[in-house]
């Protein structure tokens, strides 16, 4: 069974940090892209980061320099470390997995353009 389960969201103040986790089962890490997208109320999906099967990492412009994506393949877990959080980082964060992921999200396709999604975890950053 394929399953993605996020955890680690919460409420922090501006400048704080959070580490999101996504336990991924049923998908081979070596052959898949895995990543994070976020959606704020009234907004489209925003690409955050993804990591490819060979370990290459890619980041969205809005989080570059503040986010680090990583995996612990023995634990079947993907992480997103977010530092220096800003109020505009407030959103529901979703982990996703597929053979390939993309930095560009076609409007209206959020939660549909990748094969597998987690349930989402809320991140709230207060000023």
Coordinates of N, CA, C and O in Angstrom, one line a residue:
X1 N 0.8 -1.2 0.0 CA 0.0 0.0 0.0 C 0.9 1.2 0.0 O 1.8 1.3 0.7
X2 N 0.5 2.2 -0.8 CA 1.3 3.5 -0.9 C 0.6 4.5 0.0 O -0.6 4.7 0.0
X3 N 1.4 5.1 0.9 CA 0.9 6.1 1.8 C 2.0 7.1 2.1 O 3.2 6.8 2.2
X4 N 1.5 8.4 2.2 CA 2.4 9.5 2.6 C 1.7 10.1 3.8 O 0.5 10.5 3.8
X5 N 2.4 10.3 4.9 CA 1.9 10.8 6.1 C 2.8 11.9 6.7 O 3.9 11.6 7.0
X6 N 2.3 13.1 6.7 CA 3.0 14.3 7.1 C 2.8 14.5 8.6 O 1.8 14.1 9.2
X7 N 3.8 15.2 9.2 CA 3.7 15.6 10.6 C 4.7 16.8 10.8 O 5.5 17.0 9.9
X8 N 4.6 17.5 11.9 CA 5.5 18.5 12.2 C 5.1 19.9 12.1 O 5.8 20.9 12.4
X9 N 3.9 20.1 11.5 CA 3.4 21.5 11.4 C 3.1 22.1 12.8 O 3.1 21.4 13.8
X10 N 2.7 23.3 12.8 CA 2.4 24.0 14.0 C 2.4 25.5 13.8 O 2.4 26.0 12.7
X11 N 2.4 26.2 15.0 CA 2.4 27.6 15.0 C 3.7 28.1 15.6 O 4.1 27.7 16.6
X12 N 4.3 29.1 14.8 CA 5.6 29.7 15.3 C 5.5 31.2 15.0 O 4.7 31.7 14.2
X13 N 6.4 31.9 15.6 CA 6.5 33.3 15.4 C 7.5 33.6 14.2 O 8.3 32.7 13.9
X14 N 7.4 34.7 13.7 CA 8.3 35.1 12.6 C 9.8 34.9 13.1 O 10.2 35.3 14.2
X15 N 10.6 34.3 12.2 CA 12.0 34.0 12.5 C 12.2 32.6 13.1 O 13.3 32.2 13.2
X16 N 11.1 32.0 13.4 CA 11.2 30.6 14.0 C 11.5 29.6 13.0 O 11.6 29.8 11.8
X17 N 11.6 28.3 13.5 CA 11.9 27.2 12.6 C 10.9 26.0 12.8 O 10.4 25.9 13.9
X18 N 10.8 25.2 11.8 CA 10.0 24.0 11.9 C 10.6 22.9 11.0 O 11.2 23.3 10.0
X19 N 10.5 21.7 11.4 CA 10.9 20.6 10.6 C 9.6 19.7 10.3 O 9.0 19.2 11.2
X20 N 9.3 19.6 9.1 CA 8.2 18.8 8.6 C 8.7 17.4 8.2 O 9.8 17.3 7.7
X21 N 7.9 16.4 8.5 CA 8.3 15.0 8.2 C 7.2 14.4 7.3 O 6.1 14.7 7.5
X22 N 7.6 13.5 6.4 CA 6.7 12.8 5.6 C 7.2 11.4 5.5 O 8.2 11.1 5.0
X23 N 6.4 10.5 6.1 CA 6.8 9.0 6.0 C 6.2 8.5 4.8 O 4.9 8.6 4.5
X24 N 7.0 7.9 3.9 CA 6.6 7.5 2.6 C 6.7 5.9 2.5 O 7.8 5.4 2.7
X25 N 5.6 5.3 2.4 CA 5.7 3.8 2.3 C 5.1 3.4 0.9 O 4.2 4.0 0.4
X26 N 5.7 2.3 0.4 CA 5.2 1.7 -0.9 C 5.8 2.3 -2.1 O 5.4 1.9 -3.2
X27 N 6.7 3.3 -2.0 CA 7.3 4.0 -3.2 C 8.8 3.9 -3.1 O 9.3 4.2 -2.0
X28 N 9.4 3.4 -4.1 CA 10.9 3.3 -4.1 C 11.6 4.7 -4.1 O 11.4 5.4 -5.0
X29 N 12.4 4.9 -3.1 CA 13.1 6.2 -3.1 C 14.0 6.4 -4.2 O 14.2 7.5 -4.8
X30 N 14.7 5.4 -4.7 CA 15.7 5.5 -5.7 C 15.1 5.9 -7.1 O 15.8 6.5 -7.9
X31 N 13.8 5.6 -7.3 CA 13.2 5.8 -8.6 C 12.2 6.9 -8.6 O 11.4 7.0 -9.6
X32 N 12.1 7.7 -7.6 CA 11.0 8.6 -7.5 C 11.5 10.0 -7.1 O 12.5 10.1 -6.4
X33 N 10.8 11.0 -7.5 CA 10.9 12.4 -7.0 C 9.9 12.5 -5.8 O 8.8 12.0 -5.9
X34 N 10.4 13.2 -4.8 CA 9.5 13.4 -3.6 C 9.7 14.9 -3.2 O 10.8 15.4 -3.3
X35 N 8.6 15.5 -2.9 CA 8.7 16.9 -2.6 C 7.6 17.5 -1.7 O 6.8 16.8 -1.2
X36 N 7.7 18.8 -1.6 CA 6.7 19.5 -0.8 C 6.1 20.7 -1.6 O 6.9 21.4 -2.3
X37 N 4.8 20.8 -1.5 CA 4.1 21.9 -2.0 C 3.2 22.5 -0.9 O 3.0 21.8 0.1
X38 N 2.8 23.8 -1.1 CA 2.0 24.4 -0.1 C 0.9 25.1 -0.7 O 1.0 25.6 -1.8
X39 N -0.2 25.3 0.1 CA -1.3 26.0 -0.4 C -1.9 26.9 0.7 O -2.3 26.4 1.7
X40 N -1.9 28.2 0.5 CA -2.5 29.2 1.4 C -3.9 29.4 1.0 O -4.3 29.2 -0.2
X41 N -4.8 29.8 1.9 CA -6.2 30.1 1.6 C -6.3 31.1 0.5 O -5.6 32.1 0.4
X42 N -7.1 30.7 -0.5 CA -7.3 31.6 -1.7 C -6.2 31.6 -2.7 O -6.2 32.4 -3.6
X43 N -5.2 30.8 -2.5 CA -4.1 30.8 -3.4 C -3.9 29.4 -4.1 O -4.4 28.4 -3.7
X44 N -3.1 29.4 -5.2 CA -2.8 28.2 -5.9 C -1.6 27.5 -5.1 O -1.0 28.1 -4.2
X45 N -1.4 26.3 -5.6 CA -0.2 25.6 -5.0 C 1.1 26.3 -5.3 O 1.2 26.9 -6.4
X46 N 1.9 26.3 -4.3 CA 3.2 26.9 -4.4 C 4.3 25.8 -4.2 O 4.3 25.1 -3.3
X47 N 5.2 25.8 -5.2 CA 6.3 24.8 -5.1 C 7.2 25.1 -4.0 O 7.7 26.3 -4.0
X48 N 7.6 24.2 -3.1 CA 8.5 24.5 -2.1 C 9.9 23.9 -2.4 O 10.9 24.5 -2.5
X49 N 9.9 22.6 -2.5 CA 11.1 21.9 -2.8 C 10.8 20.4 -3.2 O 9.8 19.9 -2.9
X50 N 11.8 19.9 -4.0 CA 11.7 18.4 -4.2 C 13.1 17.8 -4.3 O 14.1 18.5 -4.5
X51 N 13.2 16.5 -4.0 CA 14.4 15.8 -4.1 C 14.2 14.6 -5.0 O 13.2 13.9 -5.0
X52 N 15.1 14.4 -6.0 CA 15.0 13.4 -6.9 C 15.6 12.1 -6.4 O 16.3 12.0 -5.4
X53 N 15.4 11.0 -7.2 CA 15.9 9.7 -6.8 C 17.4 9.7 -6.6 O 17.9 8.9 -5.8
X54 N 18.1 10.5 -7.4 CA 19.6 10.5 -7.2 C 20.1 11.5 -6.2 O 21.3 11.7 -6.0
X55 N 19.1 12.1 -5.5 CA 19.5 13.0 -4.4 C 19.6 14.5 -4.7 O 19.9 15.3 -3.8
X56 N 19.4 14.8 -6.0 CA 19.5 16.2 -6.4 C 18.3 17.0 -5.7 O 17.2 16.4 -5.6
X57 N 18.5 18.2 -5.3 CA 17.5 19.0 -4.7 C 17.2 20.2 -5.4 O 18.0 20.8 -6.1
X58 N 15.9 20.7 -5.4 CA 15.4 21.8 -6.1 C 14.5 22.6 -5.1 O 13.7 22.0 -4.4
X59 N 14.6 23.9 -5.2 CA 13.9 24.8 -4.3 C 13.1 25.9 -5.0 O 13.5 26.4 -6.0
X60 N 12.0 26.2 -4.4 CA 11.2 27.4 -4.9 C 11.9 28.7 -4.5 O 12.6 28.7 -3.5
X61 N 11.7 29.7 -5.3 CA 12.4 31.0 -5.1 C 12.0 31.6 -3.7 O 12.8 32.2 -3.1
X62 N 10.7 31.3 -3.3 CA 10.3 31.9 -2.1 C 10.9 31.3 -0.8 O 10.8 31.9 0.2
X63 N 11.5 30.2 -0.9 CA 12.1 29.5 0.2 C 13.6 29.3 0.1 O 14.2 28.8 1.0
X64 N 14.1 29.6 -1.1 CA 15.6 29.3 -1.3 C 16.4 30.0 -0.2 O 16.2 31.2 0.1
X65 N 17.3 29.2 0.3 CA 18.2 29.8 1.4 C 17.6 29.6 2.8 O 18.3 29.8 3.8
X66 N 16.3 29.3 2.9 CA 15.7 29.1 4.2 C 15.2 27.7 4.4 O 14.8 27.4 5.5
X67 N 15.1 26.9 3.3 CA 14.6 25.6 3.4 C 15.6 24.5 3.0 O 16.5 24.8 2.2
X68 N 15.5 23.4 3.7 CA 16.4 22.2 3.3 C 15.6 21.0 3.2 O 14.9 20.6 4.2
X69 N 15.6 20.3 2.1 CA 14.9 19.1 1.9 C 15.9 17.9 2.1 O 17.0 18.0 1.6
X70 N 15.5 16.9 2.7 CA 16.4 15.7 2.9 C 15.6 14.5 3.1 O 14.3 14.5 3.2
X71 N 16.3 13.3 3.0 CA 15.6 12.0 3.2 C 16.4 11.2 4.2 O 17.7 11.3 4.2
X72 N 15.8 10.4 4.9 CA 16.4 9.3 5.6 C 15.7 8.0 5.1 O 14.6 7.6 5.5
X73 N 16.4 7.4 4.1 CA 15.8 6.3 3.4 C 15.6 5.0 4.3 O 14.7 4.3 4.1
X74 N 16.5 4.9 5.3 CA 16.3 3.8 6.2 C 15.0 3.9 7.0 O 14.4 2.9 7.3
X75 N 14.6 5.1 7.3 CA 13.4 5.4 8.0 C 12.2 5.7 7.0 O 11.1 6.0 7.5
X76 N 12.5 5.6 5.7 CA 11.4 5.9 4.7 C 10.8 7.3 5.0 O 9.6 7.5 4.9
X77 N 11.6 8.3 5.3 CA 11.1 9.6 5.7 C 11.8 10.7 4.9 O 13.0 10.6 4.7
X78 N 11.0 11.6 4.5 CA 11.5 12.9 3.9 C 11.2 14.0 4.9 O 10.2 14.0 5.6
X79 N 12.1 15.0 4.9 CA 12.1 16.1 5.8 C 12.1 17.4 5.0 O 12.7 17.5 4.0
X80 N 11.5 18.4 5.6 CA 11.6 19.8 5.2 C 11.9 20.6 6.4 O 11.1 20.8 7.2
X81 N 13.2 21.1 6.4 CA 13.6 22.0 7.5 C 13.4 23.4 7.0 O 13.9 23.8 6.0
X82 N 12.6 24.2 7.7 CA 12.3 25.6 7.3 C 12.8 26.5 8.4 O 12.4 26.3 9.6
X83 N 13.6 27.4 8.1 CA 14.2 28.4 9.0 C 13.8 29.8 8.7 O 13.3 30.1 7.5
X84 N 13.9 30.7 9.6 CA 13.6 32.1 9.4 C 12.2 32.3 8.8 O 12.0 32.9 7.7
X85 N 11.3 31.6 9.4 CA 9.9 31.6 8.8 C 9.3 33.0 8.8 O 9.5 33.8 9.7
X86 N 8.4 33.2 7.8 CA 7.8 34.5 7.6 C 6.3 34.3 7.6 O 5.8 33.2 7.3
X87 N 5.5 35.3 7.9 CA 4.0 35.1 7.8 C 3.5 34.6 6.5 O 2.6 33.8 6.4
X88 N 4.2 35.0 5.4 CA 3.8 34.5 4.1 C 4.1 33.0 3.9 O 3.7 32.4 2.8
X89 N 4.8 32.4 4.8 CA 5.0 30.9 4.7 C 3.8 30.2 5.3 O 3.7 28.9 5.2
X90 N 2.8 30.9 5.9 CA 1.6 30.3 6.4 C 0.8 29.6 5.3 O 0.5 30.2 4.3
X91 N 0.6 28.3 5.5 CA -0.1 27.5 4.4 C -0.3 26.0 5.0 O 0.3 25.7 6.0
X92 N -1.0 25.3 4.2 CA -1.0 23.8 4.4 C 0.1 23.2 3.6 O 0.1 23.5 2.4
X93 N 1.0 22.5 4.1 CA 2.1 21.9 3.4 C 1.8 20.4 3.1 O 1.4 19.7 4.0
X94 N 2.0 20.1 1.9 CA 1.7 18.7 1.4 C 2.9 18.1 0.9 O 3.7 18.7 0.1
X95 N 3.2 16.8 1.2 CA 4.2 16.1 0.6 C 3.7 15.3 -0.6 O 2.5 14.9 -0.6
X96 N 4.5 15.1 -1.6 CA 4.0 14.5 -2.8 C 5.1 13.6 -3.4 O 6.3 13.8 -3.1
X97 N 4.7 12.6 -4.1 CA 5.7 11.7 -4.7 C 5.2 11.2 -6.1 O 4.0 11.1 -6.3
X98 N 6.1 11.0 -7.0 CA 5.8 10.5 -8.3 C 7.1 10.1 -9.0 O 8.2 10.4 -8.5
X99 N 7.0 9.6 -10.2 CA 8.2 9.3 -11.0 C 9.0 10.6 -11.2 O 10.2 10.6 -11.1
X100 N 8.3 11.7 -11.5 CA 8.9 13.0 -11.7 C 8.0 14.0 -11.1 O 6.7 13.9 -11.2
X101 N 8.6 15.0 -10.5 CA 7.8 16.2 -10.0 C 8.3 17.4 -10.8 O 9.3 17.4 -11.5
X102 N 7.6 18.5 -10.6 CA 7.9 19.7 -11.4 C 7.9 20.9 -10.4 O 7.1 20.9 -9.5
X103 N 8.7 21.9 -10.8 CA 8.6 23.2 -10.1 C 7.5 24.0 -10.5 O 7.1 24.9 -9.7
X104 N 7.0 23.8 -11.6 CA 5.9 24.6 -12.1 C 4.5 23.9 -11.9 O 4.4 22.7 -12.2
X105 N 3.6 24.6 -11.3 CA 2.3 24.0 -11.0 C 1.3 24.7 -11.9 O 1.1 25.9 -11.8
X106 N 0.6 24.0 -12.7 CA -0.5 24.6 -13.5 C -1.6 24.9 -12.6 O -2.1 24.1 -11.8
X107 N -2.1 26.2 -12.7 CA -3.2 26.6 -11.8 C -4.4 25.7 -11.9 O -4.8 25.2 -13.0
X108 N -5.0 25.4 -10.8 CA -6.1 24.5 -10.8 C -5.8 23.0 -10.7 O -6.8 22.2 -10.6
X109 N -4.6 22.7 -10.6 CA -4.2 21.2 -10.6 C -3.6 20.8 -9.3 O -3.2 19.7 -9.2
X110 N -3.6 21.7 -8.3 CA -3.1 21.3 -7.0 C -3.7 20.0 -6.5 O -4.9 19.9 -6.6
X111 N -2.9 19.2 -5.9 CA -3.2 17.9 -5.3 C -3.7 16.9 -6.4 O -4.1 15.8 -6.0
X112 N -3.5 17.3 -7.7 CA -3.9 16.3 -8.7 C -2.7 16.0 -9.7 O -2.8 15.0 -10.4
X113 N -1.7 16.9 -9.7 CA -0.7 16.7 -10.8 C 0.4 15.7 -10.4 O 1.1 15.3 -11.3
X114 N 0.5 15.3 -9.2 CA 1.4 14.2 -8.8 C 0.6 13.0 -8.4 O -0.6 13.1 -8.0
X115 N 1.2 11.8 -8.5 CA 0.5 10.6 -8.3 C 0.1 10.4 -6.8 O -1.0 9.8 -6.6
X116 N 0.9 10.8 -5.9 CA 0.6 10.5 -4.5 C 0.8 11.7 -3.6 O 1.8 12.5 -3.8
X117 N -0.1 11.9 -2.7 CA -0.1 13.0 -1.8 C -0.3 12.6 -0.3 O -1.0 11.6 -0.1
X118 N 0.2 13.4 0.6 CA -0.1 13.3 2.0 C -1.4 14.1 2.3 O -2.0 14.7 1.4
X119 N -1.8 14.0 3.5 CA -3.0 14.7 3.9 C -2.8 16.1 4.2 O -3.8 16.9 4.4
X120 N -1.6 16.6 4.3 CA -1.3 18.0 4.6 C -1.1 18.3 6.1 O -1.7 17.6 7.0
X121 N -0.3 19.3 6.3 CA 0.0 19.7 7.7 C 0.1 21.2 7.7 O 0.7 21.8 6.9
X122 N -0.6 21.8 8.7 CA -0.8 23.3 8.7 C 0.5 23.9 9.4 O 0.9 23.5 10.4
X123 N 1.0 24.9 8.7 CA 2.0 25.8 9.3 C 1.5 27.2 9.4 O 1.0 27.7 8.4
X124 N 1.6 27.8 10.6 CA 1.1 29.1 10.8 C 2.2 29.9 11.4 O 2.8 29.6 12.4
X125 N 2.5 31.0 10.7 CA 3.6 31.9 11.2 C 3.0 33.2 11.6 O 2.4 33.9 10.7
X126 N 3.1 33.6 12.8 CA 2.6 34.9 13.3 C 3.6 36.0 13.4 O 4.8 35.7 13.6
X127 N 3.2 37.2 13.1 CA 4.2 38.3 13.1 C 4.3 38.9 14.5 O 3.6 38.5 15.5

